[in-house]
Amino acid sequence: ATINRIAAGEVVERPASVVKELVENAIDAGAMRIDVIMDDGGRGLIAVTDDGHGMNPEALDLAVTRHATSKLADDDDLLNITALGFRGEALPSIASVCRMSLISRVAGAEQAWALTIEGGERQNLAPAALAAGTRIEVRDLFYATPARLKFLKTPRTEIDYAADAVRRLAMAYPAIGFSLTTDGRAVLRFDAVPPALLDSPAEARLARLGAVMKRGFADNALTIEAERQGVRLTGHAGLPTLNRGNASAQYLFVNRRPVRDKLIFGAVRAAYADFLARGRHPMVALFIDLAADMVDVNVHPTKAEVRFRDAGTVRGLIVSALKHALAEAGHRASTTVSETALGALRPHGGTQPLFGSG
């Protein structure tokens, strides 16, 4: 129990960490719909329900054993990771600092099974009711480590962190529907992109990006597509006129894994250096795809950082692809900014022309 709580100090920083880990597990389980419920900023309840392939009783019991994972085959190693999760730390770490219940049912099984854990102490498996898939409930987060509660922010702030985690995963998986509800109020809802769009990955991704990023991003984004030495870069980058005062609207993914990588952020900043004033930041969503053995995702327990085998190639590809797209765009203006400017010329925000017609 002590070992798990030590691990939880790295894996479970705040309620958003729990949401991220559980949603990633649902994605790995092949879910097409993932619903998250939070009460009191995640302190009271975090529940994640999915329609994935579920777990049988044996797997359910093993899932909360530290370092047990179904995502690495016997002959795999840590240089060939294709799943979002793989360390086998998340569930036992979370369970060690809360009251957790897991209910799961494999498609076609006669019934679901439930496992309850309190402060790391597991109870006996018991039959339960649930449609195919899995539901994990986390209650009284950090009750077993009360000192950690003092470091949490207000419920609203913790919800914002969780919503950001869901948004990032939703961007990478447009075929999956996501929702986040807190205290009975819908915070996020992203329906799965229509099947007709899924035939065009770029269109499907842009549709989801538009739903997540708003502010006219889909209408004012440049399509990015380039490849170099086995590294493929796709995504969309906002026009320079669609910018912000911070980098919060820069979303970066490596093999569909949301990351916060200084190398990639630096490459984006360098590409826009000649197009943006100092202190302004572009809106971008970039997806890097490369062979699993060309990137190390086992750098930190949160898996938010990565290391590239050839960092220079990755950085050069990002800078050149963005600069090329921006140069081709020329002086094209953002419709969002243009409409705002026109609105400022209209008295009282009306639609009458500035000058008379007669």
Coordinates of C-alpha atoms in Angstrom, one line a residue:
A1 CA 0.0 0.0 0.0
T2 CA 2.8 2.4 0.8
I3 CA 4.6 1.6 -2.5
N4 CA 1.4 2.4 -4.4
R5 CA 0.9 5.7 -2.6
I6 CA 4.4 6.7 -3.4
A7 CA 3.7 5.9 -7.1
A8 CA 0.4 7.8 -6.8
G9 CA 2.4 10.9 -5.9
E10 CA 3.7 10.9 -9.5
V11 CA 0.7 9.5 -11.4
V12 CA -2.2 11.1 -9.6
E13 CA -1.4 14.8 -9.2
R14 CA -5.0 16.0 -9.2
P15 CA -8.5 14.9 -10.3
A16 CA -7.6 15.6 -14.0
S17 CA -4.8 13.0 -13.7
V18 CA -7.4 10.4 -12.8
V19 CA -9.7 11.5 -15.7
K20 CA -6.8 11.3 -18.2
E21 CA -5.7 7.8 -17.1
L22 CA -9.2 6.4 -17.1
V23 CA -10.2 7.9 -20.4
E24 CA -7.0 6.6 -22.0
N25 CA -7.8 3.1 -20.7
A26 CA -11.2 3.4 -22.2
I27 CA -9.7 4.4 -25.6
D28 CA -7.3 1.4 -25.4
A29 CA -10.3 -0.8 -24.7
G30 CA -11.8 0.1 -28.1
A31 CA -14.6 2.3 -26.7
M32 CA -16.7 4.4 -29.1
R33 CA -18.4 6.4 -26.4
I34 CA -16.8 7.7 -23.2
D35 CA -18.7 9.6 -20.5
V36 CA -17.1 11.3 -17.6
I37 CA -19.0 12.5 -14.5
M38 CA -17.4 14.6 -11.7
D39 CA -18.8 16.0 -8.5
D40 CA -17.2 18.7 -6.3
G41 CA -14.3 19.2 -8.7
G42 CA -13.5 15.5 -8.6
R43 CA -13.1 15.3 -4.8
G44 CA -16.5 13.6 -4.3
L45 CA -16.8 11.5 -7.4
I46 CA -15.1 10.8 -10.7
A47 CA -16.9 8.2 -12.8
V48 CA -15.8 7.1 -16.3
T49 CA -18.1 4.8 -18.3
D50 CA -17.2 3.3 -21.7
D51 CA -18.6 0.8 -24.2
G52 CA -15.3 -0.9 -24.8
H53 CA -14.5 -4.6 -24.8
G54 CA -14.7 -4.9 -21.0
M55 CA -12.9 -7.3 -18.7
N56 CA -13.7 -10.8 -17.4
P57 CA -13.4 -11.4 -13.6
E58 CA -9.8 -12.6 -13.8
A59 CA -8.7 -9.6 -15.8
L60 CA -10.6 -7.3 -13.5
D61 CA -8.8 -8.6 -10.5
L62 CA -5.4 -8.4 -12.2
A63 CA -6.0 -4.8 -13.5
V64 CA -5.5 -3.3 -10.0
T65 CA -2.3 -5.2 -9.4
R66 CA 0.7 -3.0 -9.7
H67 CA 2.7 -3.3 -13.0
A68 CA 0.1 -5.7 -14.4
T69 CA -0.8 -4.7 -18.0
S70 CA -2.5 -6.3 -20.9
K71 CA -1.0 -3.8 -23.4
L72 CA 2.4 -5.3 -23.8
A73 CA 2.7 -8.8 -25.3
D74 CA 5.3 -11.1 -24.0
D75 CA 7.7 -10.4 -26.8
D76 CA 7.2 -6.7 -26.8
D77 CA 9.6 -4.2 -25.2
L78 CA 9.3 -0.6 -24.1
L79 CA 10.6 0.6 -27.5
N80 CA 7.5 -0.6 -29.3
I81 CA 4.6 0.9 -27.5
T82 CA 1.4 1.4 -29.4
A83 CA -1.2 1.9 -26.6
L84 CA -1.8 5.0 -24.6
G85 CA -1.3 3.1 -21.3
F86 CA 1.3 0.4 -20.7
R87 CA 3.0 1.0 -17.3
G88 CA 0.4 -0.9 -15.2
E89 CA 0.5 1.9 -12.5
A90 CA -2.6 4.0 -13.0
L91 CA -5.3 1.8 -11.5
P92 CA -3.4 0.6 -8.4
S93 CA -2.0 4.1 -7.8
I94 CA -5.5 5.7 -8.0
A95 CA -7.0 2.9 -5.9
S96 CA -4.5 3.5 -3.1
V97 CA -5.7 7.1 -2.5
C98 CA -9.5 6.8 -2.9
R99 CA -12.5 4.4 -2.6
M100 CA -12.7 2.8 -6.1
S101 CA -15.2 0.5 -7.7
L102 CA -14.8 -1.2 -11.0
I103 CA -17.7 -2.8 -12.9
S104 CA -17.0 -4.5 -16.2
R105 CA -18.7 -6.8 -18.6
V106 CA -17.4 -8.5 -21.7
A107 CA -19.7 -8.4 -24.7
G108 CA -21.8 -11.6 -24.8
A109 CA -21.1 -12.4 -21.1
E110 CA -24.1 -13.4 -18.9
Q111 CA -23.4 -10.7 -16.4
A112 CA -21.0 -8.0 -15.2
W113 CA -18.6 -8.2 -12.3
A114 CA -17.7 -5.6 -9.7
L115 CA -14.5 -5.1 -7.7
T116 CA -14.3 -2.6 -4.8
I117 CA -11.1 -1.2 -3.3
E118 CA -10.7 1.1 -0.3
G119 CA -7.4 2.7 0.3
G120 CA -5.6 -0.1 -1.5
E121 CA -7.5 -2.9 0.2
R122 CA -9.5 -4.9 -2.3
Q123 CA -12.8 -6.6 -1.6
N124 CA -14.2 -9.8 -3.1
L125 CA -15.5 -9.9 -6.7
A126 CA -19.3 -9.8 -6.9
P127 CA -21.9 -10.1 -9.7
A128 CA -23.2 -6.7 -10.9
A129 CA -25.4 -5.1 -13.6
L130 CA -23.9 -3.2 -16.5
A131 CA -24.1 -3.2 -20.3
A132 CA -21.0 -4.3 -22.2
G133 CA -18.1 -2.1 -21.3
T134 CA -16.6 -0.8 -18.1
R135 CA -17.5 1.8 -15.4
I136 CA -15.0 3.0 -12.9
E137 CA -16.0 5.1 -10.0
V138 CA -13.5 7.0 -7.8
R139 CA -14.9 8.5 -4.6
D140 CA -13.3 10.5 -1.9
L141 CA -10.1 11.2 -3.8
F142 CA -7.1 11.6 -1.5
Y143 CA -9.0 10.6 1.6
A144 CA -6.1 8.2 2.3
T145 CA -3.5 11.0 1.8
P146 CA -5.3 14.0 3.2
A147 CA -2.2 16.3 2.9
R148 CA -2.7 16.1 -0.9
L149 CA -6.1 17.6 -0.6
K150 CA -4.6 20.9 0.6
F151 CA -2.9 21.3 -2.7
L152 CA -6.0 21.1 -4.8
K153 CA -7.5 24.3 -6.3
T154 CA -11.1 25.3 -6.3
P155 CA -13.6 22.8 -7.8
R156 CA -14.0 25.0 -10.9
T157 CA -10.3 25.1 -11.5
E158 CA -10.0 21.3 -11.1
I159 CA -12.9 20.9 -13.6
D160 CA -11.0 23.1 -16.1
Y161 CA -7.9 20.9 -15.8
A162 CA -10.1 17.8 -16.4
A163 CA -11.9 19.4 -19.3
D164 CA -8.6 20.2 -21.0
A165 CA -7.5 16.6 -20.6
V166 CA -10.7 15.4 -22.3
R167 CA -10.4 17.9 -25.1
R168 CA -6.9 16.8 -26.0
L169 CA -7.9 13.2 -26.2
A170 CA -11.0 14.1 -28.1
M171 CA -8.9 15.9 -30.8
A172 CA -6.9 12.8 -31.5
Y173 CA -9.9 10.4 -31.7
P174 CA -12.7 12.0 -33.7
A175 CA -14.5 8.6 -34.2
I176 CA -15.1 8.5 -30.4
G177 CA -17.9 10.4 -28.7
F178 CA -16.9 12.1 -25.4
S179 CA -18.8 13.9 -22.6
L180 CA -18.0 15.6 -19.3
T181 CA -20.7 16.4 -16.8
T182 CA -20.0 18.0 -13.4
D183 CA -22.6 18.4 -10.6
G184 CA -25.3 17.6 -13.1
R185 CA -24.2 20.3 -15.6
A186 CA -22.9 19.4 -19.1
V187 CA -19.4 20.9 -19.5
L188 CA -18.3 19.1 -22.7
R189 CA -20.0 17.0 -25.3
F190 CA -18.4 15.9 -28.5
D191 CA -20.4 13.5 -30.6
A192 CA -18.5 11.1 -32.8
V193 CA -17.7 12.5 -36.2
P194 CA -20.3 11.2 -38.8
P195 CA -19.1 8.0 -40.5
A196 CA -19.1 9.7 -43.9
L197 CA -16.4 12.0 -42.8
L198 CA -14.2 9.2 -41.4
D199 CA -13.3 8.2 -44.9
S200 CA -11.3 11.4 -45.0
P201 CA -9.1 11.5 -41.9
A202 CA -8.2 15.2 -42.5
E203 CA -11.8 16.3 -42.7
A204 CA -12.8 14.2 -39.7
R205 CA -10.0 15.7 -37.7
L206 CA -10.8 19.3 -38.7
A207 CA -14.5 18.7 -37.8
R208 CA -13.5 17.7 -34.3
L209 CA -10.9 20.4 -34.0
G210 CA -13.5 23.0 -35.0
A211 CA -15.8 21.6 -32.3
V212 CA -13.1 21.7 -29.6
M213 CA -11.2 24.9 -30.5
K214 CA -14.0 27.1 -31.8
R215 CA -13.3 30.8 -32.5
G216 CA -13.5 30.1 -36.2
F217 CA -10.5 27.8 -36.1
A218 CA -11.8 25.4 -38.8
D219 CA -12.5 28.4 -41.1
N220 CA -9.1 30.0 -40.5
A221 CA -6.7 27.1 -40.3
L222 CA -4.1 26.0 -42.8
T223 CA -3.8 22.3 -43.6
I224 CA -0.3 20.9 -42.7
E225 CA 1.0 17.8 -44.3
A226 CA 4.7 16.9 -44.7
E227 CA 7.0 13.9 -44.3
R228 CA 10.7 13.5 -43.8
Q229 CA 12.8 10.4 -43.0
G230 CA 10.0 8.4 -41.6
V231 CA 8.4 11.2 -39.6
R232 CA 5.0 12.4 -40.8
L233 CA 3.5 15.7 -39.8
T234 CA -0.2 16.5 -40.3
G235 CA -2.8 18.8 -38.7
H236 CA -3.9 22.4 -38.9
A237 CA -2.3 25.7 -38.0
G238 CA -4.2 28.9 -37.5
L239 CA -3.5 32.0 -39.6
P240 CA -1.2 34.5 -37.8
T241 CA -4.2 36.8 -37.4
L242 CA -5.9 34.2 -35.3
N243 CA -3.7 34.3 -32.2
R244 CA -3.7 34.5 -28.4
G245 CA -1.8 36.0 -25.5
N246 CA -0.6 32.5 -24.3
A247 CA 0.1 29.1 -25.7
S248 CA -3.0 27.4 -24.3
A249 CA -4.4 26.8 -27.8
Q250 CA -1.4 24.8 -29.0
Y251 CA -2.2 21.1 -29.1
L252 CA 0.6 18.6 -29.9
F253 CA 0.3 14.9 -30.4
V254 CA 2.8 12.1 -31.0
N255 CA 1.3 8.9 -32.4
R256 CA -2.1 10.3 -31.2
R257 CA -0.8 10.8 -27.7
P258 CA -1.2 14.3 -26.2
V259 CA 2.2 15.6 -25.2
R260 CA 3.7 18.8 -23.8
D261 CA 7.1 18.8 -25.5
K262 CA 9.5 21.7 -25.3
L263 CA 11.1 20.8 -28.6
I264 CA 7.8 20.9 -30.5
F265 CA 6.7 24.1 -28.7
G266 CA 10.0 25.7 -29.7
A267 CA 9.6 24.6 -33.3
V268 CA 6.1 26.2 -33.5
R269 CA 7.4 29.4 -32.0
A270 CA 10.3 29.6 -34.4
A271 CA 8.1 29.0 -37.4
Y272 CA 5.8 31.8 -36.5
A273 CA 8.5 34.2 -35.4
D274 CA 8.4 36.3 -38.6
F275 CA 4.6 36.4 -38.6
L276 CA 3.5 37.2 -35.1
A277 CA 4.3 40.1 -32.7
R278 CA 6.3 39.3 -29.6
G279 CA 4.0 37.9 -26.8
R280 CA 1.4 36.5 -29.2
H281 CA 0.9 32.8 -29.8
P282 CA -0.7 30.9 -32.7
M283 CA -3.5 28.3 -32.5
V284 CA -2.3 25.0 -33.8
A285 CA -3.1 21.3 -33.6
L286 CA -0.2 19.2 -34.9
F287 CA 0.0 15.4 -35.1
I288 CA 3.4 13.7 -35.5
D289 CA 3.4 10.0 -36.5
L290 CA 6.5 7.9 -36.6
A291 CA 7.6 4.4 -35.9
A292 CA 7.2 3.4 -32.2
D293 CA 10.9 2.7 -31.9
M294 CA 11.8 6.2 -33.0
V295 CA 10.3 7.8 -29.9
D296 CA 10.5 7.0 -26.2
V297 CA 7.2 7.6 -24.4
N298 CA 8.5 6.0 -21.2
V299 CA 10.1 9.1 -19.9
H300 CA 7.8 10.0 -17.1
P301 CA 4.9 8.3 -15.3
T302 CA 2.4 10.8 -16.6
K303 CA 3.5 10.0 -20.2
A304 CA 3.2 13.7 -21.1
E305 CA 6.8 14.0 -22.2
V306 CA 8.6 12.1 -25.0
R307 CA 12.1 11.8 -26.4
F308 CA 12.8 11.5 -30.1
R309 CA 15.6 9.4 -31.5
D310 CA 16.3 12.2 -34.1
A311 CA 15.0 15.4 -32.5
G312 CA 16.7 17.5 -35.2
T313 CA 14.6 15.9 -38.0
V314 CA 11.4 16.4 -36.0
R315 CA 12.1 20.0 -35.3
G316 CA 13.2 20.8 -38.8
L317 CA 10.1 19.2 -40.3
I318 CA 7.8 21.2 -38.1
V319 CA 9.5 24.5 -38.8
S320 CA 9.8 24.0 -42.5
A321 CA 6.2 22.7 -42.9
L322 CA 4.7 25.6 -41.0
K323 CA 6.8 28.2 -42.7
H324 CA 5.9 26.8 -46.1
A325 CA 2.2 26.8 -45.3
L326 CA 2.3 30.4 -43.9
A327 CA 4.2 31.7 -46.9
E328 CA 1.7 30.1 -49.3
A329 CA -1.2 31.7 -47.3
G330 CA 0.3 35.1 -48.0
H331 CA -1.7 38.0 -46.6
R332 CA -4.9 36.0 -46.2
A333 CA -6.8 37.5 -43.2
S334 CA -8.6 35.6 -40.6
T335 CA -12.4 35.9 -41.1
T336 CA -12.9 36.0 -37.4
V337 CA -10.6 39.0 -37.0
S338 CA -12.0 40.6 -40.1
E339 CA -15.6 40.3 -38.9
T340 CA -14.6 41.7 -35.5
A341 CA -12.9 44.7 -37.2
L342 CA -16.0 45.3 -39.4
G343 CA -18.3 45.1 -36.4
A344 CA -16.2 47.8 -34.6
L345 CA -17.0 50.2 -37.5
R346 CA -20.7 49.7 -37.2
P347 CA -22.4 52.0 -34.7
H348 CA -23.8 50.1 -31.6
G349 CA -22.8 46.9 -33.3
G350 CA -25.6 47.2 -35.8
T351 CA -25.7 46.2 -39.5
Q352 CA -26.3 49.7 -41.0
P353 CA -23.4 51.0 -43.2
L354 CA -21.0 53.5 -41.9
F355 CA -21.7 56.0 -44.7
G356 CA -25.1 56.9 -46.0
S357 CA -26.2 55.7 -49.4
G358 CA -28.2 58.7 -50.5

